[in-house]
Amino acid sequence: MALNQPESLPAGPQEVTATGLGSWPGEDPVEAARIIRGELGSPHLPFLAELPDRGVGSDALGRTASLLVEMAVDVQPFGWRLVDRPGKDVRRAASALSTDINVLADVAGAEDAPARELKVQLVGPMTLAAGLHLHNGERALLDYGARRDVAASLAAGVGSYLSRVSAAVPGARLVVQLDEPDIAAVLAGTIPTSSGYRTLRAVAGQEATESWSVVTAALREAGAAEIIIAVPEIEAPFDRILAAGADGIAVPLKALTSRQWEQLAGAVEGGKQLWAGALDVGSGTLPKVPDVVESVWRPWHQLGLPASSLRTLRVTPSAGLAGQSPAVATAVLTRLTQVADGLNQLALG
């Protein structure tokens, strides 16, 4: 059953806003929630942090795998494996996620003016199939039936998850980010087998579209107001993402080609959203606000997009923040809101 979304909330971004990609440093969910919600208050988009420093089960793959229905997992030396019955590792993942949701409820409940939106992240079905292993140790991605079952199982598990999150932040508009970091390798056939001596056969692009459609439909039925698929820029399948019914694309900007910018411009003109990974967090020093604003505005303007259409943007870091210090991660969110302000000034002319 779909969750009721407040009628007073807007259908999507009405001005440039900022958000993070999900991962966060440290092991304290209370501190993470307070910092993220403090830095990304309205109109920006706070998110439920992933804290991989806590260990097994708090990684993005294990966290998503804990939501699977009628597919149990545990951890072997080669990674997460599909098994006959749930083990301690998946119980640990489920417990950590429950803790995070309870913390979210406490932190949000203590706020005078809770944010109108909240984002959660899930590993998408293609990357999930690449990361899970079968009983024989081979990747689930190898087998068409296993790939189909993983997508269906994830789709079956998202309803309960979104219900729990919605109960923690009553009235908030729920945004879901599907992470597909391995999608280029999946479609190109460059994912290695478990032995490492060969690679798995490429998955057809149409199958990726169908898998995303299955999960996207389930998320909408569960109450997701906005669904974004996040991919790396290299060989990013923008057309497949849009064909799957996603509301938009999250992608780093630094290495985008002119052709990719043209594809994104077409998507924006078609009413889709761009989450621009504009703030490079890999260089050790955060770039200056005017430089980041210019890196977005220059190609935008060159493609003939009006300044007013910048209002559909969300700006993000170029990558997750788990590898940063808490101080740097906090500074990244501050800088992102400043970039959003700068782009909003351009949008308003």
mmCIF file of C-alpha atoms in Angstrom, residues 66-224:
data_model
loop_
_atom_site.group_PDB
_atom_site.id
_atom_site.type_symbol
_atom_site.label_atom_id
_atom_site.label_comp_id
_atom_site.label_asym_id
_atom_site.label_seq_id
_atom_site.Cartn_x
_atom_site.Cartn_y
_atom_site.Cartn_z
ATOM 1 C CA SER A 66 19.248 -7.239 4.415
ATOM 2 C CA LEU A 67 16.040 -5.991 2.759
ATOM 3 C CA LEU A 68 15.731 -8.910 0.349
ATOM 4 C CA VAL A 69 12.590 -11.032 0.689
ATOM 5 C CA GLU A 70 12.904 -14.843 0.553
ATOM 6 C CA MET A 71 16.594 -14.538 -0.309
ATOM 7 C CA ALA A 72 18.965 -14.971 2.631
ATOM 8 C CA VAL A 73 22.607 -13.883 2.682
ATOM 9 C CA ASP A 74 25.718 -14.241 4.778
ATOM 10 C CA VAL A 75 29.376 -13.272 4.479
ATOM 11 C CA GLN A 76 32.083 -15.579 3.162
ATOM 12 C CA PRO A 77 35.769 -14.765 2.538
ATOM 13 C CA PHE A 78 34.859 -13.760 -1.033
ATOM 14 C CA GLY A 79 31.947 -11.532 0.028
ATOM 15 C CA TRP A 80 28.194 -11.658 0.513
ATOM 16 C CA ARG A 81 26.653 -15.001 -0.523
ATOM 17 C CA LEU A 82 23.087 -16.161 -1.090
ATOM 18 C CA VAL A 83 22.299 -18.965 1.378
ATOM 19 C CA ASP A 84 19.367 -21.119 2.501
ATOM 20 C CA ARG A 85 18.728 -19.332 5.787
ATOM 21 C CA PRO A 86 19.758 -15.985 7.289
ATOM 22 C CA GLY A 87 23.000 -15.905 9.263
ATOM 23 C CA LYS A 88 24.459 -13.595 11.878
ATOM 24 C CA ASP A 89 25.814 -11.173 9.309
ATOM 25 C CA VAL A 90 22.469 -10.282 7.785
ATOM 26 C CA ARG A 91 20.950 -10.024 11.268
ATOM 27 C CA ARG A 92 23.734 -7.604 12.143
ATOM 28 C CA ALA A 93 22.954 -5.568 9.018
ATOM 29 C CA ALA A 94 19.239 -5.487 9.821
ATOM 30 C CA SER A 95 19.949 -4.480 13.418
ATOM 31 C CA ALA A 96 22.231 -1.620 12.348
ATOM 32 C CA LEU A 97 19.602 -0.346 9.922
ATOM 33 C CA SER A 98 16.905 -0.488 12.603
ATOM 34 C CA THR A 99 19.168 1.469 14.932
ATOM 35 C CA ASP A 100 19.699 4.110 12.254
ATOM 36 C CA ILE A 101 15.970 4.472 11.631
ATOM 37 C CA ASN A 102 15.273 4.782 15.377
ATOM 38 C CA VAL A 103 18.008 7.418 15.685
ATOM 39 C CA LEU A 104 16.514 9.280 12.738
ATOM 40 C CA ALA A 105 13.130 9.331 14.476
ATOM 41 C CA ASP A 106 14.670 10.701 17.681
ATOM 42 C CA VAL A 107 16.763 13.389 15.969
ATOM 43 C CA ALA A 108 14.008 14.494 13.589
ATOM 44 C CA GLY A 109 11.456 14.435 16.368
ATOM 45 C CA ALA A 110 13.517 16.862 18.444
ATOM 46 C CA GLU A 111 13.731 19.434 15.637
ATOM 47 C CA ASP A 112 11.627 22.567 15.775
ATOM 48 C CA ALA A 113 11.112 22.498 12.005
ATOM 49 C CA PRO A 114 11.903 19.069 10.537
ATOM 50 C CA ALA A 115 13.075 18.944 6.915
ATOM 51 C CA ARG A 116 10.301 18.463 4.390
ATOM 52 C CA GLU A 117 12.171 15.697 2.586
ATOM 53 C CA LEU A 118 14.436 12.740 3.324
ATOM 54 C CA LYS A 119 16.586 10.616 1.039
ATOM 55 C CA VAL A 120 17.536 6.986 1.459
ATOM 56 C CA GLN A 121 19.975 5.006 -0.669
ATOM 57 C CA LEU A 122 19.788 1.452 -1.994
ATOM 58 C CA VAL A 123 22.183 -0.547 -4.134
ATOM 59 C CA GLY A 124 20.499 -1.056 -7.501
ATOM 60 C CA PRO A 125 19.647 -4.553 -8.786
ATOM 61 C CA MET A 126 22.486 -4.794 -11.338
ATOM 62 C CA THR A 127 25.252 -3.883 -8.893
ATOM 63 C CA LEU A 128 23.557 -6.004 -6.227
ATOM 64 C CA ALA A 129 23.643 -9.052 -8.521
ATOM 65 C CA ALA A 130 27.302 -8.338 -9.261
ATOM 66 C CA GLY A 131 28.124 -8.166 -5.556
ATOM 67 C CA LEU A 132 26.198 -11.211 -4.321
ATOM 68 C CA HIS A 133 27.553 -14.716 -4.819
ATOM 69 C CA LEU A 134 25.782 -18.017 -5.456
ATOM 70 C CA HIS A 135 26.296 -21.211 -3.431
ATOM 71 C CA ASN A 136 29.210 -22.185 -5.681
ATOM 72 C CA GLY A 137 30.956 -18.876 -5.082
ATOM 73 C CA GLU A 138 30.236 -17.421 -8.508
ATOM 74 C CA ARG A 139 28.538 -14.055 -8.822
ATOM 75 C CA ALA A 140 24.751 -13.993 -9.088
ATOM 76 C CA LEU A 141 25.279 -11.793 -12.138
ATOM 77 C CA LEU A 142 26.343 -14.914 -14.046
ATOM 78 C CA ASP A 143 22.839 -16.399 -14.059
ATOM 79 C CA TYR A 144 19.806 -14.777 -15.694
ATOM 80 C CA GLY A 145 17.407 -16.418 -13.239
ATOM 81 C CA ALA A 146 19.449 -15.204 -10.275
ATOM 82 C CA ARG A 147 19.546 -11.663 -11.669
ATOM 83 C CA ARG A 148 15.788 -11.685 -12.131
ATOM 84 C CA ASP A 149 15.231 -13.087 -8.633
ATOM 85 C CA VAL A 150 17.497 -10.479 -7.027
ATOM 86 C CA ALA A 151 15.553 -7.646 -8.677
ATOM 87 C CA ALA A 152 12.204 -9.162 -7.695
ATOM 88 C CA SER A 153 13.368 -9.793 -4.127
ATOM 89 C CA LEU A 154 14.606 -6.239 -3.749
ATOM 90 C CA ALA A 155 11.337 -4.906 -5.145
ATOM 91 C CA ALA A 156 9.446 -7.011 -2.602
ATOM 92 C CA GLY A 157 11.515 -5.667 0.279
ATOM 93 C CA VAL A 158 11.394 -1.930 -0.320
ATOM 94 C CA GLY A 159 7.804 -1.446 0.867
ATOM 95 C CA SER A 160 8.467 -2.424 4.462
ATOM 96 C CA TYR A 161 11.656 -0.366 4.481
ATOM 97 C CA LEU A 162 10.003 2.828 3.255
ATOM 98 C CA SER A 163 7.140 2.325 5.694
ATOM 99 C CA ARG A 164 9.589 2.242 8.590
ATOM 100 C CA VAL A 165 11.431 5.306 7.332
ATOM 101 C CA SER A 166 8.192 7.197 6.772
ATOM 102 C CA ALA A 167 7.093 6.432 10.318
ATOM 103 C CA ALA A 168 10.367 7.910 11.578
ATOM 104 C CA VAL A 169 9.835 11.207 9.721
ATOM 105 C CA PRO A 170 6.050 11.639 9.492
ATOM 106 C CA GLY A 171 4.955 13.813 6.592
ATOM 107 C CA ALA A 172 8.366 13.963 4.923
ATOM 108 C CA ARG A 173 8.585 13.517 1.173
ATOM 109 C CA LEU A 174 10.658 10.375 0.533
ATOM 110 C CA VAL A 175 13.379 10.383 -2.116
ATOM 111 C CA VAL A 176 15.197 7.192 -3.115
ATOM 112 C CA GLN A 177 18.639 6.984 -4.709
ATOM 113 C CA LEU A 178 19.440 3.701 -6.468
ATOM 114 C CA ASP A 179 23.216 3.276 -6.649
ATOM 115 C CA GLU A 180 24.639 1.461 -9.675
ATOM 116 C CA PRO A 181 28.428 1.965 -9.430
ATOM 117 C CA ASP A 182 29.159 -1.230 -11.395
ATOM 118 C CA ILE A 183 26.713 -0.666 -14.238
ATOM 119 C CA ALA A 184 29.269 0.159 -16.950
ATOM 120 C CA ALA A 185 31.211 -3.021 -16.211
ATOM 121 C CA VAL A 186 27.993 -5.064 -16.068
ATOM 122 C CA LEU A 187 26.895 -3.850 -19.493
ATOM 123 C CA ALA A 188 30.388 -4.127 -20.986
ATOM 124 C CA GLY A 189 31.075 -7.628 -19.693
ATOM 125 C CA THR A 190 34.167 -6.708 -17.681
ATOM 126 C CA ILE A 191 33.082 -7.942 -14.230
ATOM 127 C CA PRO A 192 35.588 -10.669 -13.281
ATOM 128 C CA THR A 193 34.510 -14.156 -12.294
ATOM 129 C CA SER A 194 35.313 -15.326 -8.779
ATOM 130 C CA SER A 195 38.502 -16.971 -10.025
ATOM 131 C CA GLY A 196 39.568 -13.776 -11.736
ATOM 132 C CA TYR A 197 40.726 -15.666 -14.834
ATOM 133 C CA ARG A 198 37.899 -14.510 -17.062
ATOM 134 C CA THR A 199 35.001 -12.072 -17.110
ATOM 135 C CA LEU A 200 31.260 -12.559 -16.995
ATOM 136 C CA ARG A 201 29.198 -12.163 -20.136
ATOM 137 C CA ALA A 202 27.765 -8.693 -20.681
ATOM 138 C CA VAL A 203 24.190 -8.137 -19.562
ATOM 139 C CA ALA A 204 21.907 -6.694 -22.234
ATOM 140 C CA GLY A 205 20.939 -3.074 -21.725
ATOM 141 C CA GLN A 206 17.261 -3.928 -22.037
ATOM 142 C CA GLU A 207 17.527 -6.270 -19.071
ATOM 143 C CA ALA A 208 18.999 -3.491 -16.943
ATOM 144 C CA THR A 209 16.113 -1.245 -17.942
ATOM 145 C CA GLU A 210 13.598 -3.948 -17.026
ATOM 146 C CA SER A 211 15.240 -4.609 -13.649
ATOM 147 C CA TRP A 212 15.215 -0.926 -12.792
ATOM 148 C CA SER A 213 11.590 -0.694 -13.895
ATOM 149 C CA VAL A 214 10.619 -3.504 -11.514
ATOM 150 C CA VAL A 215 12.314 -1.840 -8.548
ATOM 151 C CA THR A 216 11.174 1.668 -9.505
ATOM 152 C CA ALA A 217 7.541 0.554 -9.745
ATOM 153 C CA ALA A 218 7.758 -1.061 -6.307
ATOM 154 C CA LEU A 219 9.312 2.063 -4.819
ATOM 155 C CA ARG A 220 6.529 4.236 -6.212
ATOM 156 C CA GLU A 221 3.915 1.856 -4.878
ATOM 157 C CA ALA A 222 5.650 2.076 -1.493
ATOM 158 C CA GLY A 223 5.419 5.857 -1.431
ATOM 159 C CA ALA A 224 8.657 7.112 -2.988
#
